Tab-separated table of C-alpha atoms in Angstrom:
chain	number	residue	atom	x	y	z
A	21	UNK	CA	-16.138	74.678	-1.472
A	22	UNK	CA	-18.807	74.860	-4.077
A	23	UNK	CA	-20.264	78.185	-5.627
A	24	UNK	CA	-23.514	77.541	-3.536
A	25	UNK	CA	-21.743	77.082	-0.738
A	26	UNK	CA	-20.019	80.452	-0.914
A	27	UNK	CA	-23.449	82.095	-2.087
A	28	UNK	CA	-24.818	81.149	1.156
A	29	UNK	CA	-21.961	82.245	3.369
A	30	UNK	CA	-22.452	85.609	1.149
A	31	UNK	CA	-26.299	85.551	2.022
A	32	UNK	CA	-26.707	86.300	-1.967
A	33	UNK	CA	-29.096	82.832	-1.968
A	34	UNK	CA	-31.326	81.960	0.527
A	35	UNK	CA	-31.214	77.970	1.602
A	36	UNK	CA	-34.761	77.201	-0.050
A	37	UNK	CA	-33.282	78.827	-3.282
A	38	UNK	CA	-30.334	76.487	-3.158
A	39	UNK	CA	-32.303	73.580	-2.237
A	40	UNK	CA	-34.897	73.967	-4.980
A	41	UNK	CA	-31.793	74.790	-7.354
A	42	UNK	CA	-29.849	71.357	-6.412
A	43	UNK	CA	-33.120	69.504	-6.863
A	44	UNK	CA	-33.360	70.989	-10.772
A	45	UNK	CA	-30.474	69.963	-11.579
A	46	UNK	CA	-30.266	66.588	-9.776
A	47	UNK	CA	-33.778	66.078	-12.106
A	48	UNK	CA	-31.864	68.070	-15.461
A	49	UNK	CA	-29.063	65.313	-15.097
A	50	UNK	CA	-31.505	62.285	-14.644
A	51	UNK	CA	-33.509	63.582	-17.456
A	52	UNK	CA	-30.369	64.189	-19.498
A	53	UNK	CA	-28.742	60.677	-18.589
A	54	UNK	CA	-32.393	58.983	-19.596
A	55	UNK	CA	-32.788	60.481	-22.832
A	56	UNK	CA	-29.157	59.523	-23.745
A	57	UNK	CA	-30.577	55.897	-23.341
A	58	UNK	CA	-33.773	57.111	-25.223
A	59	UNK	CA	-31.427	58.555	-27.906
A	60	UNK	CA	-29.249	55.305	-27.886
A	61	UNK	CA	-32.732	53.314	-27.534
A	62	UNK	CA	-34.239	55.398	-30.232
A	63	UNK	CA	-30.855	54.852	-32.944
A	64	UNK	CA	-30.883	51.302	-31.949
A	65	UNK	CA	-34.686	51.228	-33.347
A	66	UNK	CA	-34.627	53.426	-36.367
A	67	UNK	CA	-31.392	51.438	-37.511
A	68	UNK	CA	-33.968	48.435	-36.930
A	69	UNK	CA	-36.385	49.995	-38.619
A	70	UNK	CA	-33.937	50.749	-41.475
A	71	UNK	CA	-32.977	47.177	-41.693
A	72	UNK	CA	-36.271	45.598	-42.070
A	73	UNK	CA	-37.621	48.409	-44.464
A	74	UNK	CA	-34.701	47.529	-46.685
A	75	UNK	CA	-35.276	43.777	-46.858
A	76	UNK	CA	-38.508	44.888	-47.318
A	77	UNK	CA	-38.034	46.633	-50.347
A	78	UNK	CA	-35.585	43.727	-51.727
A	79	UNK	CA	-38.227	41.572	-50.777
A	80	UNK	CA	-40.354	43.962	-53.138
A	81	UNK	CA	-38.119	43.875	-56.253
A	82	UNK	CA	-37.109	40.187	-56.056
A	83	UNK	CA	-41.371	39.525	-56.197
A	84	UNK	CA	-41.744	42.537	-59.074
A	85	UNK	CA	-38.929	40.923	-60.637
A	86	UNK	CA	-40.379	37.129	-60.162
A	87	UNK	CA	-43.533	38.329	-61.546
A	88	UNK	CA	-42.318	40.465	-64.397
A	89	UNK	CA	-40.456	37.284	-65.835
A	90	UNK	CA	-43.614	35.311	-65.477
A	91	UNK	CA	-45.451	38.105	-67.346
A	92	UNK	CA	-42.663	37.979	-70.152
A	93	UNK	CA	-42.502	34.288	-70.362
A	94	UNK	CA	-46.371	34.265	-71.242
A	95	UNK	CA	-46.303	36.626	-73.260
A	96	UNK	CA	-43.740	35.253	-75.220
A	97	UNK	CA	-45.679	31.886	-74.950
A	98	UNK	CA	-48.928	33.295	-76.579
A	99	UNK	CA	-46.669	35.024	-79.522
A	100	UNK	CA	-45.468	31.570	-79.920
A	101	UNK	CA	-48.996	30.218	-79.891
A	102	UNK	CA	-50.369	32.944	-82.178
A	103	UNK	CA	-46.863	32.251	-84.726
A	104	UNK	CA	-47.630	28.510	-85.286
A	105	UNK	CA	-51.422	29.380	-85.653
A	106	UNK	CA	-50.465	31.374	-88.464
A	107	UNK	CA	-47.716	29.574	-89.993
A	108	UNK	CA	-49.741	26.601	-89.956
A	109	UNK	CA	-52.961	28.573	-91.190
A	110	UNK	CA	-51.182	30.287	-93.936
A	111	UNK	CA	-49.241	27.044	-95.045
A	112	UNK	CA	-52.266	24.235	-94.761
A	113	UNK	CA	-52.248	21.946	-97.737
A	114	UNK	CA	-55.153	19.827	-96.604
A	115	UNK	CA	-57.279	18.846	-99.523
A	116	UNK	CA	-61.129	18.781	-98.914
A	117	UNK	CA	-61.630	16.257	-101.567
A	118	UNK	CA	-58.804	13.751	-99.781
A	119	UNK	CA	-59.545	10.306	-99.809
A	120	UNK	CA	-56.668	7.958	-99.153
A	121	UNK	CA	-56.859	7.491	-94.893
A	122	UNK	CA	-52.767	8.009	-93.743
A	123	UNK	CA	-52.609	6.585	-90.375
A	124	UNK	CA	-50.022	7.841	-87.936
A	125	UNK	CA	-49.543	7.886	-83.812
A	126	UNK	CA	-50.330	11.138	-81.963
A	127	UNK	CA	-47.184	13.004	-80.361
A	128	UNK	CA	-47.817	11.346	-77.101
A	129	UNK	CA	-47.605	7.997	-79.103
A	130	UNK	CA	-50.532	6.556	-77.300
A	131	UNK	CA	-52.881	7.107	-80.041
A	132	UNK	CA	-53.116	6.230	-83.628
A	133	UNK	CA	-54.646	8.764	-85.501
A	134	UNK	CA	-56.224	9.625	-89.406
A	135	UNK	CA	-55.563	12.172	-91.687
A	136	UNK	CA	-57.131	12.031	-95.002
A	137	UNK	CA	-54.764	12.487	-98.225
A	138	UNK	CA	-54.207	12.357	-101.906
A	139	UNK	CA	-51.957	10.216	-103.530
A	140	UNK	CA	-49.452	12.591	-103.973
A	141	UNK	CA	-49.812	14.567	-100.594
A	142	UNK	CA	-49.513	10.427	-99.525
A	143	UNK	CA	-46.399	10.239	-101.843
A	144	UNK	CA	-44.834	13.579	-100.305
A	145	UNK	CA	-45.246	12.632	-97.084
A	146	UNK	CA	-43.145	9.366	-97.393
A	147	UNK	CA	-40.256	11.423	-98.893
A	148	UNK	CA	-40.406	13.718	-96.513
A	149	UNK	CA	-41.688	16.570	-98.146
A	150	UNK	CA	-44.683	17.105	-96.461
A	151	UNK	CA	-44.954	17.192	-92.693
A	152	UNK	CA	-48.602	16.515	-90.348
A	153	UNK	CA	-48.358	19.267	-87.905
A	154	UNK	CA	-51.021	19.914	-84.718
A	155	UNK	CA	-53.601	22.987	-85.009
A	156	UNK	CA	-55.073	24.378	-82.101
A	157	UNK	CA	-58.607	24.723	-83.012
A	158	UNK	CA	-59.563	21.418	-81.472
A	159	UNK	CA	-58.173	18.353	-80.715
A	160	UNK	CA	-58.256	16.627	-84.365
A	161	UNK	CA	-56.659	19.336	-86.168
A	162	UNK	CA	-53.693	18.149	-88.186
A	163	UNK	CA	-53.046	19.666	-90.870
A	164	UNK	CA	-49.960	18.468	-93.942
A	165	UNK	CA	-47.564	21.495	-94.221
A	166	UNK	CA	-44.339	21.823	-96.281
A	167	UNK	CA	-41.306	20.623	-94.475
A	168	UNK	CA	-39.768	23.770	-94.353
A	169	UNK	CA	-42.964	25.301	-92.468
A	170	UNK	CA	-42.408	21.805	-89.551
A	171	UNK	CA	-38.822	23.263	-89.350
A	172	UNK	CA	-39.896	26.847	-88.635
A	173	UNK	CA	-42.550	25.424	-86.286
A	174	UNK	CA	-39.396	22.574	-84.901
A	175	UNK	CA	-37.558	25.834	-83.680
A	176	UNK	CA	-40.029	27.790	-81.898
A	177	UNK	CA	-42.969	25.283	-81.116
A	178	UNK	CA	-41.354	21.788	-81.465
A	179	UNK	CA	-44.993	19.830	-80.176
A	180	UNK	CA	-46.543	21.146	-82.687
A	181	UNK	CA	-44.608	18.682	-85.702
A	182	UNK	CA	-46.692	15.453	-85.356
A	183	UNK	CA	-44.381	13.365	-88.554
A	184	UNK	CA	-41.862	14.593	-90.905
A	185	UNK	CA	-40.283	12.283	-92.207
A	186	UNK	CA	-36.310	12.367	-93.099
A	187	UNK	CA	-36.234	13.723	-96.858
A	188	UNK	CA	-35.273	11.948	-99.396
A	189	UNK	CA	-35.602	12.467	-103.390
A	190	UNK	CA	-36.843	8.979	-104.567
A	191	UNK	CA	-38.588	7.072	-102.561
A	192	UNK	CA	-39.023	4.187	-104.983
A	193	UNK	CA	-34.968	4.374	-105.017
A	194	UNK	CA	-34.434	3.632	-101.642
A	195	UNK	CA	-36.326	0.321	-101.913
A	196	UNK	CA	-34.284	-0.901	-104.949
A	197	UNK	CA	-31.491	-0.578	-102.596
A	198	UNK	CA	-32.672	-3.055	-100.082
C-alpha cells in the first residue's frame, strides 16, 4: 500500500487531491524523461557544433597560413626584382658611344638579339669578363656587367644573366692551342 493510499483511508486527502496529485507527477516524470532526451539531444548537438566550429577554425589557419606564404613569397619576389634592378643599375658598363654590333640569342633562345660594344667591352666579353644581363625597364634592355655582378644576379635572379661566358685569361691563347 502506497502513501496515498493510506492518506485516503486516513481521510487526510480528499480523492480529487490525489487524482490531481498522480496526474503532476505522471506529467513531472514525462517532462523529466523528455528533457533527458533533450539534454542527450542537446550534448549530441553542441558536441556537433564543437566539431564543425573546430574544423572551421583549422580550415581558417590552414587558408591564413596559405595566404601568408603567398604574401611572403611576393614579397620576397619584388626584393629580388628591386636587388637585380639595382645591382644591374649600379654596375652598367654600357658605353653610349659603342659601335661594334655583338650579336647574341635571347634567354629563350628564339631570338637573336644586338647589343652595341667597344672593342674592348667586345674583347671582355669573349674572355668572360664581362657578362650581358636583362634590365627590366623594357624589353631591349641588356646591359654588359662585370662577371662577378652575373654571379650575384646567377644566385638570386638566374633569368636575368643573358651570356657570360666561361673566363679565361687569354683569349688569343686558347686559339694557339687548337
Amino acid at each position: 500500500m502506497s502513501l496515498r493510499d493510506e492518506l485516503l483511508k486516513a481521510g487526510l486527502v480528499s480523492a480529487d487531491k490525489a487524482k490531481k496529485q498522480a496526474s503532476d507527477d505522471r506529467k513531472q516524470d514525462h517532462q523529466r524523461k523528455k528533457n533527458k532526451a533533450l539534454a542527450a539531444e542537446d550534448v549530441t548537438h553542441q558536441a556537433e557544433a564543437r566539431r564543425q566550429a573546430e574544423m572551421e577554425a583549422a580550415r581558417k589557419r590552414e587558408r591564413d597560413r596559405q595566404l601568408n606564404l603567398e604574401r611572403e613569397a611576393e614579397k620576397q619576389r619584388r626584393e629580388a626584382v628591386a636587388r637585380a634592378r639595382q645591382l644591374i643599375d649600379s654596375h652598367r658598363v654600357n658605353e653610349p658611344d659603342a659601335e661594334i654590333p655583338y650579336n647574341f640569342l635571347d634567354s629563350d633562345g628564339h631570338w637573336i638579339r644586338l647589343v652595341r660594344v667597344t672593342p674592348t667591352q667586345r674583347k671582355s666579353l669573349a674572355t668572360g669578363r664581362l657578362a650581358i644581363v636583362r634590365g627590366d625597364r623594357h624589353a631591349f634592355d641588356f646591359a654588359l656587367a662585370p662577371r662577378e655582378t652575373a654571379g650575384k644576379l646567377q644566385e638570386f635572379a638566374p633569368e636575368r644573366v643573358i651570356l657570360l661566358h666561361t673566363e679565361s685569361e687569354n683569349q688569343e691563347d686558347d686559339f694557339r692551342e687548337i
